[in-house]
């Protein structure tokens, strides 16, 4: 499995011979190009056109984040995988209202299922069982309403309710005065926990985008998240399935193990953000998590979380081709 | 769509693969054996470009022996013997239709092995049937369902075919 | 697998070896590289090095580990390079 490179320093990315290097303060660090799938840029990094050409040739995606750690955009090289049949099917599933609603519903179902997974895990480990029981009960009720939803907007609203209830358990799970949830706030987040959620989600979105690049799916055509043909949206749909078990679980464990504490956050005039040091810890632990493996029955081997994203995309593609109805991944631990 | 030698090759391995390949849905480009195979063939072709193409077939090697044409097909391993034999027979049959009688040789340089393949009337009948079958498969609106066979283990499509838990 | 590459090439070819190794592994210090590699990339790297080396004058050694679990890496003095994914 190829690796992801994260750059926090300031410097230059260049092509040299048949490889790439990052130069900072006179030090050149060569990047094993044959072993790199994507690059995340957080620092002030200059890239040359020759670098981009070579990255494109080697199918390396570059994701940019600004000074505050907000996602800016991606260098998504010219599609190297193209199949007219798949694109037509994907567009058909977007344009046909019923087909789109069906797929959108499946993403929400998967998302609720995964949130439920996380809650069940903590229910078994913590005293306050009733808190989890109540929310899980609500999840079941809301899930039943999914099949009645007549529009993607209704689905989104349902998902919003469920997520709100899900977040309401975070204080019970975390039990730490420095990391209270209050309410979901974005751009900028108003407290540390929200800062972590926002940062984590943005990284998982881009991971999904990187994986979409390795398939025939078009990232511009999402089903749950609206397409406006300018921006990517399919990765947001897929990330719904993985946010709870990847990001939220990681956040709980980082706080619990005191790997992230108060000092890893910067106060802004109107909000709070993860500091550079905090972001480094976060991505390094996230990378470890993405490489942990789970057993896959059908493949007869264990696959990494990162690979699970790819498999999820394959399942979506098979749904679009009319091969097999998409069933979202359900964690089994 | 004309049937190529490669289609014949895939047909005798997996019908689903024929459909996917013809619909430009290539397997995982990062698959280990696919990646290595591509690397080796790039080096190999840089060194010797002896390929010959005519009509919709591409022949690896051609030589003359005792006044007869010998068509050689180079393969990495003899694992897919049936496919390799049928592909070569397809070329022999193709040439025969153009009035050229040729003998075939399957070459396995890594195994230092060589197999002689001769055109027969039975082979022609079998190929005709295969071509019809391939055309039928390609007309299917949905790819044939995956079937677990011995070739799945090393196939670059395996994760696509068996993505469901 | 985790790979450590050590080589000793005639100076006429040492720059070539360096360029090849950089594509696959992380430079550690003079003529030493390390990193996690797939089977395919390991084979590709071997093929590329063998293509340029003169077996009578040059030498290549690979140490491979299926997992890093049972090995330990200690480093003293100036840190020159090594496997890094967060810069």
XYZ file of C-alpha atoms in Angstrom:
585
model
C 0.000 0.000 0.000
C 1.399 3.365 -1.017
C 1.847 6.021 1.657
C 0.614 9.518 2.393
C 3.010 12.383 3.014
C 2.093 15.344 5.231
C 4.087 18.563 4.953
C 3.819 21.152 7.733
C 7.090 22.943 7.075
C 7.580 25.749 4.603
C 9.594 24.992 1.516
C 9.540 23.894 -2.074
C 8.386 20.741 -3.810
C 10.364 19.929 -6.929
C 10.960 17.216 -9.438
C 14.486 15.895 -9.842
C 15.400 13.167 -12.294
C 12.718 10.556 -11.774
C 11.795 11.472 -8.265
C 10.516 14.297 -6.085
C 12.076 16.221 -3.270
C 11.009 18.690 -0.640
C 13.545 21.398 0.145
C 13.510 23.413 3.309
C 16.278 25.516 4.821
C 18.815 24.002 2.485
C 17.874 20.442 3.377
C 16.550 18.258 0.569
C 14.264 15.403 1.519
C 13.623 12.992 -1.323
C 10.152 11.505 -1.571
C 9.950 7.888 -2.739
C 7.692 8.633 -5.664
C 6.888 5.003 -6.440
C 5.606 4.577 -2.920
C 3.516 7.727 -2.494
C -0.199 8.016 -3.169
C -0.980 11.520 -1.956
C 0.545 14.606 -0.355
C -1.094 16.901 2.218
C 0.223 20.433 2.331
C -0.250 22.507 5.474
C 2.837 24.722 5.284
C 3.756 27.457 2.837
C 4.919 25.244 0.012
C 5.866 26.320 -3.486
C 5.365 23.803 -6.229
C 6.721 23.970 -9.748
C 4.850 23.039 -12.889
C 7.359 20.267 -13.463
C 6.451 18.925 -10.052
C 2.740 18.939 -10.878
C 3.350 17.290 -14.233
C 5.316 14.531 -12.595
C 2.806 14.117 -9.754
C 0.127 13.784 -12.399
C 2.144 11.186 -14.289
C 2.658 9.229 -11.074
C -1.016 9.690 -10.107
C -0.255 11.522 -6.897
C -2.993 13.792 -5.531
C -2.082 16.935 -3.614
C -4.449 18.276 -0.934
C -4.044 21.844 0.315
C -4.910 23.234 3.737
C -4.575 26.838 4.776
C -2.765 28.337 7.722
C -5.705 27.530 10.004
C -5.903 23.917 8.894
C -8.979 24.454 6.733
C -9.215 22.489 3.522
C -8.512 24.701 0.522
C -8.652 22.323 -2.416
C -6.950 19.486 -4.196
C -4.777 19.004 -7.209
C -6.743 16.144 -8.757
C -4.721 15.175 -11.814
C -6.396 14.473 -15.121
C -8.434 11.288 -14.754
C -6.317 8.299 -15.632
C -9.184 5.871 -15.273
C -12.074 6.520 -17.573
C -14.954 4.313 -18.581
C -17.821 5.941 -20.439
C -20.206 3.240 -19.299
C -19.595 3.980 -15.615
C -19.939 7.754 -15.993
C -23.223 7.353 -17.861
C -24.563 5.055 -15.163
C -23.454 7.434 -12.426
C -25.166 10.362 -14.141
C -28.296 8.260 -14.678
C -28.461 7.536 -10.946
C -28.210 11.226 -10.222
C -30.759 12.379 -12.762
C -33.351 9.722 -11.962
C -34.925 11.040 -8.756
C -35.917 7.637 -7.469
C -32.502 6.106 -8.042
C -30.807 9.072 -6.446
C -33.061 8.956 -3.400
C -32.424 5.237 -3.021
C -28.656 5.702 -2.989
C -28.813 8.764 -0.739
C -30.895 6.767 1.720
C -28.305 4.023 1.775
C -25.569 6.480 2.742
C -27.697 7.778 5.604
C -28.524 4.251 6.708
C -24.838 3.423 6.737
C -24.026 6.579 8.635
C -26.667 5.912 11.314
C -25.560 2.317 11.588
C -21.956 3.362 12.177
C -22.909 6.006 14.725
C -24.930 3.302 16.456
C -21.876 1.040 16.398
C -19.810 3.643 18.208
C -22.546 4.163 20.820
C -22.957 0.438 21.406
C -19.247 0.147 21.986
C -19.306 2.816 24.709
C -22.561 1.537 26.124
C -20.819 -1.743 26.877
C -17.904 -0.011 28.558
C -19.503 2.833 30.504
C -21.841 3.082 33.475
C -24.418 5.449 32.017
C -26.200 2.810 29.943
C -29.501 4.661 29.876
C -27.977 7.634 28.034
C -26.924 5.330 25.220
C -30.089 3.254 25.347
C -32.234 6.346 24.868
C -30.265 7.568 21.907
C -30.042 4.142 20.324
C -33.778 3.840 20.687
C -34.201 7.158 18.887
C -31.871 5.927 16.153
C -34.166 2.975 15.552
C -37.220 5.212 15.351
C -35.552 7.643 12.963
C -34.241 4.794 10.828
C -37.799 3.610 10.267
C -38.699 7.040 8.921
C -35.953 6.866 6.302
C -38.032 4.786 3.930
C -40.828 7.408 3.979
C -38.559 10.278 3.003
C -39.613 11.712 -0.339
C -36.619 13.909 -1.013
C -32.928 14.142 -0.367
C -33.614 17.262 1.716
C -35.899 15.261 4.008
C -33.196 12.640 4.348
C -30.654 15.287 5.227
C -32.971 16.688 7.880
C -33.445 13.226 9.390
C -29.735 12.694 9.430
C -29.331 16.051 11.124
C -31.638 14.941 13.957
C -29.808 11.686 14.419
C -26.428 13.359 14.424
C -27.559 15.876 17.005
C -28.598 13.042 19.317
C -25.367 11.240 18.588
C -23.320 14.300 19.537
C -25.352 14.673 22.729
C -23.621 11.544 24.053
C -20.102 12.895 23.530
C -19.895 14.491 26.964
C -20.872 11.167 28.533
C -18.195 9.376 26.529
C -15.386 11.893 26.976
C -16.029 13.107 30.544
C -13.322 15.737 30.375
C -13.830 19.404 31.350
C -11.436 20.609 28.632
C -13.404 18.858 25.924
C -17.086 19.603 26.244
C -19.298 19.440 23.194
C -21.915 22.216 23.779
C -23.111 22.310 20.178
C -21.695 21.718 16.727
C -19.900 24.816 15.499
C -17.863 25.207 12.327
C -15.710 27.780 10.602
C -14.445 28.507 13.116
C -15.251 25.893 15.728
C -16.103 27.474 19.082
C -14.446 24.907 21.294
C -11.711 22.279 21.281
C -13.905 19.270 20.648
C -15.510 20.944 17.650
C -12.078 21.898 16.379
C -11.086 18.232 16.479
C -14.255 17.069 14.733
C -13.854 19.634 11.957
C -10.215 18.868 11.367
C -10.711 15.097 11.466
C -13.663 15.202 9.101
C -11.795 17.312 6.575
C -8.949 14.799 6.473
C -11.326 11.870 6.024
C -13.101 13.712 3.193
C -9.835 14.096 1.336
C -8.887 10.464 1.991
C -12.136 9.441 0.320
C -11.348 11.780 -2.566
C -7.914 10.202 -2.959
C -9.519 6.776 -3.130
C -12.158 7.911 -5.641
C -9.276 8.926 -7.870
C -8.265 5.260 -8.004
C -11.693 4.205 -9.312
C -13.904 4.976 -12.317
C -16.320 7.050 -10.263
C -16.632 10.772 -10.927
C -16.091 12.761 -7.708
C -18.320 15.586 -8.997
C -21.486 13.504 -8.927
C -22.643 12.872 -5.367
C -26.081 11.550 -4.456
C -26.717 12.694 -0.919
C -24.644 15.834 -1.147
C -25.837 17.931 -4.071
C -23.834 18.256 -7.158
C -23.249 21.672 -8.525
C -20.790 20.489 -11.161
C -18.053 22.722 -9.879
C -17.102 21.019 -6.688
C -16.478 17.476 -5.625
C -19.289 15.846 -3.670
C -19.201 12.057 -3.942
C -16.425 11.856 -1.331
C -18.711 13.577 1.173
C -21.309 10.834 0.680
C -18.805 8.045 1.201
C -17.195 9.745 4.199
C -20.541 9.577 6.034
C -19.941 5.859 6.474
C -16.459 6.295 7.892
C -16.559 9.471 9.985
C -17.986 7.849 13.143
C -15.692 4.831 13.300
C -12.559 6.611 12.135
C -12.679 10.240 13.250
C -14.892 10.103 16.323
C -13.274 6.984 17.735
C -9.847 8.506 17.197
C -10.845 11.731 18.934
C -12.129 9.830 21.976
C -8.956 7.819 22.214
C -6.604 10.804 21.744
C -8.363 12.696 24.533
C -8.598 9.651 26.752
C -4.893 8.860 26.375
C -4.085 12.558 26.929
C -2.207 12.657 23.639
C -4.087 15.831 22.845
C -4.488 18.347 25.667
C -5.341 22.014 26.098
C -1.942 23.242 24.930
C -2.481 21.720 21.481
C -5.079 24.342 20.621
C -4.795 27.946 19.491
C -7.334 30.557 20.472
C -8.565 32.868 17.747
C -10.613 35.999 18.255
C -13.797 34.115 17.368
C -12.948 30.464 17.795
C -10.496 27.705 18.597
C -8.284 25.664 16.295
C -5.968 22.719 16.602
C -2.372 23.974 16.714
C 0.252 22.797 14.252
C 1.673 20.446 16.882
C -1.832 19.141 17.524
C -2.464 18.595 13.830
C 0.779 16.619 13.534
C -0.231 14.351 16.404
C -3.682 13.951 14.921
C -2.554 12.988 11.413
C 0.153 10.705 12.696
C -2.342 8.778 14.838
C -4.912 8.839 12.039
C -2.354 7.296 9.666
C -1.740 4.507 12.178
C -5.453 3.940 12.433
C -5.917 3.845 8.656
C -3.341 1.083 8.453
C -4.890 -1.116 11.095
C -6.664 -4.045 9.531
C -9.983 -5.763 9.923
C -10.896 -9.235 8.726
C -12.825 -9.352 5.460
C -14.841 -12.518 5.070
C -15.283 -12.553 1.313
C -11.734 -11.653 0.425
C -10.389 -14.163 2.882
C -7.838 -11.722 4.272
C -7.651 -8.660 6.457
C -7.823 -5.229 4.899
C -6.811 -1.808 6.212
C -9.339 0.927 6.972
C -7.896 2.825 4.059
C -8.630 -0.145 1.809
C -12.150 -0.402 3.213
C -12.854 3.004 1.690
C -11.803 1.685 -1.702
C -13.965 -1.418 -1.278
C -16.896 0.835 -0.403
C -16.366 2.690 -3.688
C -16.265 -0.593 -5.572
C -19.600 -1.502 -4.028
C -21.058 1.835 -5.117
C -19.761 1.301 -8.637
C -21.346 -2.154 -8.696
C -24.642 -0.612 -7.584
C -24.433 1.902 -10.426
C -23.697 -0.817 -12.976
C -26.755 -2.719 -11.784
C -24.709 -5.596 -10.422
C -25.595 -5.549 -6.762
C -27.564 -3.205 -4.503
C -25.230 -1.153 -2.345
C -25.121 -2.199 1.312
C -22.995 0.175 3.383
C -20.122 -1.190 5.414
C -21.133 -2.237 8.909
C -18.324 -2.461 11.454
C -18.541 -5.674 13.416
C -16.465 -5.091 16.533
C -17.111 -5.139 -32.002
C -14.443 -7.448 -33.458
C -13.184 -10.172 -31.144
C -9.456 -9.989 -30.430
C -6.986 -12.594 -29.271
C -7.003 -11.017 -25.830
C -10.783 -11.442 -25.633
C -10.312 -15.140 -26.346
C -7.666 -15.265 -23.624
C -9.975 -13.687 -21.038
C -12.935 -15.777 -22.160
C -11.203 -18.983 -21.136
C -10.310 -17.521 -17.748
C -13.430 -15.633 -16.687
C -16.500 -14.381 -18.583
C -16.935 -11.487 -16.197
C -13.430 -10.310 -16.993
C -14.274 -10.267 -20.720
C -17.248 -8.006 -20.056
C -15.378 -5.626 -17.730
C -12.350 -5.334 -19.995
C -14.480 -4.616 -23.050
C -16.321 -1.911 -21.106
C -12.992 -0.238 -20.330
C -13.290 -1.077 -16.653
C -9.728 -2.136 -15.984
C -8.768 -3.822 -12.719
C -6.988 -2.194 -9.770
C -3.909 -0.528 -11.220
C -2.043 -0.898 -7.949
C -2.466 -4.658 -7.841
C 0.932 -6.225 -7.133
C 1.130 -8.706 -9.973
C -0.415 -6.322 -12.478
C 1.996 -3.570 -11.458
C 4.989 -5.869 -11.756
C 3.777 -7.352 -15.038
C 3.439 -3.900 -16.570
C 6.906 -2.919 -15.366
C 8.489 -6.047 -16.826
C 6.712 -5.757 -20.151
C 7.786 -2.100 -20.434
C 11.421 -3.140 -20.031
C 10.904 -6.107 -22.317
C 9.341 -4.095 -25.130
C 11.971 -1.410 -24.881
C 14.503 -4.111 -25.750
C 12.743 -6.053 -28.441
C 9.857 -4.853 -30.492
C 9.179 -7.802 -32.719
C 5.404 -7.580 -32.539
C 3.465 -7.897 -35.725
C -0.070 -6.719 -36.075
C -2.529 -7.280 -38.829
C -6.289 -7.078 -38.883
C -7.367 -7.259 -35.278
C -4.648 -9.598 -34.082
C -1.182 -8.931 -32.682
C 1.450 -11.620 -32.957
C 4.494 -11.716 -30.679
C 6.909 -13.609 -32.950
C 6.966 -14.971 -36.491
C 9.565 -17.114 -38.182
C 9.893 -19.456 -41.129
C 10.801 -23.112 -40.633
C 10.915 -25.850 -43.283
C 8.910 -23.652 -45.589
C 6.165 -23.181 -42.991
C 5.265 -20.113 -40.982
C 5.685 -20.446 -37.207
C 3.749 -18.060 -34.987
C 5.070 -17.625 -31.443
C 3.119 -16.353 -28.468
C 5.142 -15.402 -25.386
C 3.572 -15.988 -21.968
C 4.814 -15.369 -18.464
C 3.645 -18.674 -17.046
C 1.860 -21.838 -18.091
C -0.785 -21.251 -15.417
C -3.332 -20.250 -18.049
C -2.576 -23.028 -20.524
C -6.103 -23.355 -21.869
C -6.385 -19.606 -22.501
C -2.957 -19.395 -24.075
C -3.651 -22.338 -26.375
C -7.014 -21.001 -27.503
C -5.599 -17.526 -28.111
C -2.865 -18.932 -30.296
C -5.344 -21.182 -32.127
C -7.421 -18.078 -32.790
C -4.427 -16.494 -34.524
C -3.751 -19.653 -36.506
C -7.379 -19.789 -37.557
C -7.350 -16.104 -38.477
C -4.289 -16.606 -40.666
C -5.837 -19.685 -42.230
C -8.881 -17.693 -43.292
C -6.477 -15.352 -45.055
C -4.986 -18.324 -46.846
C -1.893 -18.693 -44.667
C -1.187 -22.047 -43.066
C 0.884 -21.693 -39.924
C 2.036 -23.670 -36.952
C 1.975 -22.253 -33.428
C 4.377 -22.191 -30.509
C 3.650 -21.139 -26.978
C 6.801 -19.780 -25.391
C 7.365 -19.628 -21.646
C 10.824 -18.079 -21.381
C 10.802 -17.907 -17.584
C 9.991 -21.612 -17.366
C 12.240 -22.502 -20.335
C 9.288 -24.283 -21.862
C 7.803 -24.491 -25.339
C 4.504 -26.016 -26.481
C 3.584 -26.722 -30.076
C 0.046 -25.862 -31.096
C -1.561 -27.086 -34.302
C -4.732 -25.913 -35.985
C -7.474 -28.565 -36.130
C -11.022 -28.653 -37.401
C -12.270 -29.182 -33.823
C -10.391 -26.093 -32.722
C -12.078 -24.065 -35.459
C -15.535 -25.229 -34.327
C -14.693 -24.500 -30.701
C -13.435 -21.005 -31.572
C -16.530 -20.211 -33.575
C -18.613 -21.105 -30.562
C -16.370 -18.992 -28.271
C -16.642 -15.948 -30.540
C -20.447 -16.194 -30.507
C -20.395 -16.555 -26.735
C -18.120 -13.529 -26.324
C -20.426 -11.445 -28.480
C -23.385 -12.574 -26.404
C -21.571 -11.663 -23.155
C -20.703 -8.221 -24.470
C -24.348 -7.522 -25.278
C -25.346 -8.192 -21.648
C -26.428 -4.917 -19.977
C -24.912 -6.001 -16.671
C -21.619 -7.876 -16.172
C -21.836 -11.630 -15.493
C -21.943 -12.392 -11.761
C -18.613 -13.160 -10.087
C -17.845 -16.820 -9.552
C -15.144 -17.974 -7.196
C -12.636 -19.900 -9.274
C -8.966 -20.775 -8.860
C -7.908 -17.743 -10.889
C -9.521 -15.299 -8.431
C -6.593 -15.657 -6.033
C -4.166 -13.767 -8.247
C -6.668 -11.698 -10.220
C -6.457 -7.910 -10.015
C -10.275 -7.739 -10.067
C -10.642 -9.843 -6.913
C -11.243 -6.881 -4.610
C -13.767 -5.437 -7.015
C -15.610 -8.750 -7.412
C -15.566 -9.623 -3.711
C -15.863 -6.145 -2.169
C -18.913 -7.063 -0.075
C -18.141 -8.309 3.398
C 7.653 -5.509 4.103
C 10.302 -3.301 5.631
C 13.505 -3.059 3.617
C 17.006 -1.847 4.363
C 19.198 -1.360 1.325
C 22.970 -1.031 1.533
C 25.101 -0.675 -1.562
C 28.663 -0.098 -2.612
C 29.021 0.918 -6.246
C 31.931 2.035 -8.350
C 31.884 5.819 -8.401
C 31.019 5.814 -12.096
C 27.654 4.288 -11.261
C 26.995 5.346 -7.686
C 24.931 8.374 -8.725
C 22.709 6.144 -10.837
C 22.144 3.765 -7.931
C 21.261 6.703 -5.688
C 18.674 7.985 -8.171
C 17.016 4.586 -8.432
C 16.951 3.960 -4.681
C 15.368 7.375 -4.019
C 12.323 6.472 -6.089
C 11.410 3.651 -3.748
C 13.007 4.178 -0.346
C 13.968 6.842 2.156
C 17.593 7.912 2.221
C 19.161 7.275 5.637
C 22.827 8.122 5.132
C 25.549 7.435 2.575
C 24.577 4.344 0.546
C 21.892 3.325 3.061
C 18.133 3.429 2.427
C 15.116 2.138 4.296
C 11.358 1.965 4.039
C 8.174 -0.016 3.774
C 7.734 -1.546 0.298
C 5.211 -3.712 -1.502
C 6.408 -7.019 -3.009
C 6.042 -5.566 -6.479
C 8.024 -2.414 -5.700
C 10.740 -4.507 -4.051
C 11.073 -6.600 -7.205
C 11.055 -3.490 -9.396
C 13.807 -1.919 -7.326
C 15.926 -5.084 -7.592
C 15.433 -5.252 -11.354
C 16.409 -1.590 -11.770
C 19.562 -1.928 -9.659
C 20.624 -5.140 -11.359
C 20.213 -3.477 -14.732
C 22.880 -0.846 -13.972
C 25.292 -2.712 -11.724
C 28.506 -4.406 -12.793
C 28.534 -7.600 -10.739
C 32.339 -7.681 -10.681
C 32.670 -4.257 -9.129
C 29.402 -3.318 -7.409
C 27.591 -4.787 -4.442
C 24.002 -4.588 -3.194
C 22.614 -5.965 0.080
C 18.944 -6.053 1.032
C 17.710 -6.826 4.532
C 13.979 -7.506 4.527
C 11.590 -7.789 7.441
C 8.036 -9.024 7.167
C 7.191 -6.874 10.153
C 9.093 -4.341 12.200
C 7.667 -5.836 15.390
C 10.769 -7.806 16.348
C 13.402 -5.302 15.330
C 14.624 -2.186 17.026
C 16.203 0.878 15.507
C 18.565 3.045 17.518
C 20.174 6.161 16.212
C 22.936 8.356 17.670
C 24.311 11.684 16.649
C 23.202 13.838 13.776
C 19.915 12.764 12.201
C 20.534 12.776 8.465
C 17.498 11.022 6.999
C 15.193 8.069 7.406
C 11.585 7.108 6.899
C 9.404 10.142 7.559
C 5.837 10.823 6.537
C 5.251 14.010 8.444
C 7.588 16.825 7.518
